[in-house]
């Protein structure tokens, strides 16, 4: 793509520039270079997309499910064909390493694959003779035009948590990608177009808050899927509910890893360091806090210090990069400020990632791995989502204390335990108040055929993204009770 190119929206099967002068720069977080400019589309643009979606819906819902998934098979083949180019685009605009980009794209493709099972997944159920000569059926029907609003940190995967299920079940879908990483979505939509998908079935409208508000407020958008920070998730959920529409809104996180004395310390520190510093800590499933129990504290602290100082930090396009930059200069400043505040509230800085730069990339948004010890359990750092490569250590005396600390968090996206004790593992998975649980795992990301199950302030809604939940979210049930009188029904 050419420098400073203006990105178009995709509406009704056409690539068209938004009727606005309001554009923002999309920058490469490693170099600071401007890649493209993206429009902040006004409400009129959203309305156009909704109208096109409504028109397409009347035909699309009548296309047999077995034919609808034909487009997804073609889409999958194209994603595989352009895999490296898309992964490169993710790294260029999002900053993560090329390995991480490949990983997230693979996870996205798996959702396309699962949605190809829609002919089975969206089946209803029925009973004959619920009364004499009367049968009852439950079927699933699509909702109409639905929309998804996605964050910057997984530009390849997160749109695919929603899009394949929405269209396979017969809906028409509008994507509003993050304005920080819009080029990856450009790839996804272009490949759907090349797959022959009829106009209006998938559309893309770029923008920010006003575009989101227009989607929520539009009476013909029937459902909203959202992933992003908790404050915006809560807002989108409340405003959607006020419009009487269904919403699934995934928010932020503060994920703790409990480390017991009987854990394999080498494996544990390798896994936790990958979770904490991978994607520069910008995963909603990043471990950002360790709660060590008893004697686990000393060896774990030592191993994590080693992992933090030896991590190779540079432009994610280098095959040997183990960590890229954070997304924006503002993000870097916020993370550095939070490290300073954590120090002021009593934490000890063991490894300080502030004020460092990757060689040859002086204009990038660099924060190197940071490790803080003796983090006050009730303080700011223990409770705030930093969303950067900042890891805090807390030591407690018992597993119960550690679980209580996890459960005192307002977030509930993920909690992890490292141990060799089955009894401890069972107690933990039974009692921990988080929707995704890792046992000897640091990024417990559910596969595409399981729901992405955040709890508490990490999720607002009932049905989560992916798998069966996705199918239920994008369909409404209809129950038919029918009688066809015949000689038998007249006999009794
Ligand atoms: P964000 O909340 O800033 O933005 C998310 C989306 O909302 C973007 O498309 C953005 O344009 C839009 N938006 C931003 N402000 C808005 C407003 N005031 N009103 C309406 N729309 C608005 O989030 P982000 O910085 O892009 O992503 C990082 C956050 O997402 C982190 O908190 C992370 O934990 C969370 N996240 C959660 C999950 C999960 O599954 N729970 C997954 C990935 C990311």
PDB file of C-alpha atoms in Angstrom, residues 13 17 20 42 44 71 111 150 152 187 196 211 231 237 268 285 292 330 356 389 417:
ATOM      1  CA  UNK A  13     -20.163  -4.301  -2.787  1.00  0.00           C
ATOM      2  CA  UNK A  17     -14.360   6.915   0.174  1.00  0.00           C
ATOM      3  CA  UNK A  20     -15.846  13.196   5.353  1.00  0.00           C
ATOM      4  CA  UNK A  42     -20.183   9.772   9.846  1.00  0.00           C
ATOM      5  CA  UNK A  44     -24.769   8.706   6.979  1.00  0.00           C
ATOM      6  CA  UNK A  71     -18.162 -18.867   0.373  1.00  0.00           C
ATOM      7  CA  UNK A 111     -13.194 -19.825  13.448  1.00  0.00           C
ATOM      8  CA  UNK A 150     -13.143  -4.639  17.277  1.00  0.00           C
ATOM      9  CA  UNK A 152      -6.378  -2.977  17.957  1.00  0.00           C
ATOM     10  CA  UNK A 187      -7.353  -7.735   3.647  1.00  0.00           C
ATOM     11  CA  UNK A 196     -17.632 -14.092  -4.624  1.00  0.00           C
ATOM     12  CA  UNK A 211     -19.352   5.552  13.917  1.00  0.00           C
ATOM     13  CA  UNK A 231     -15.156   1.317  30.058  1.00  0.00           C
ATOM     14  CA  UNK A 237     -23.567  -2.793  26.296  1.00  0.00           C
ATOM     15  CA  UNK A 268       6.442 -22.100  34.753  1.00  0.00           C
ATOM     16  CA  UNK A 285      -5.128 -12.983  28.219  1.00  0.00           C
ATOM     17  CA  UNK A 292       3.546 -16.896  44.461  1.00  0.00           C
ATOM     18  CA  UNK A 330       0.244   7.699  24.254  1.00  0.00           C
ATOM     19  CA  UNK A 356      15.033   2.205  26.234  1.00  0.00           C
ATOM     20  CA  UNK A 389       5.004  -5.496  29.225  1.00  0.00           C
ATOM     21  CA  UNK A 417      -2.382 -21.961  38.367  1.00  0.00           C
TER      22      UNK A 417
END
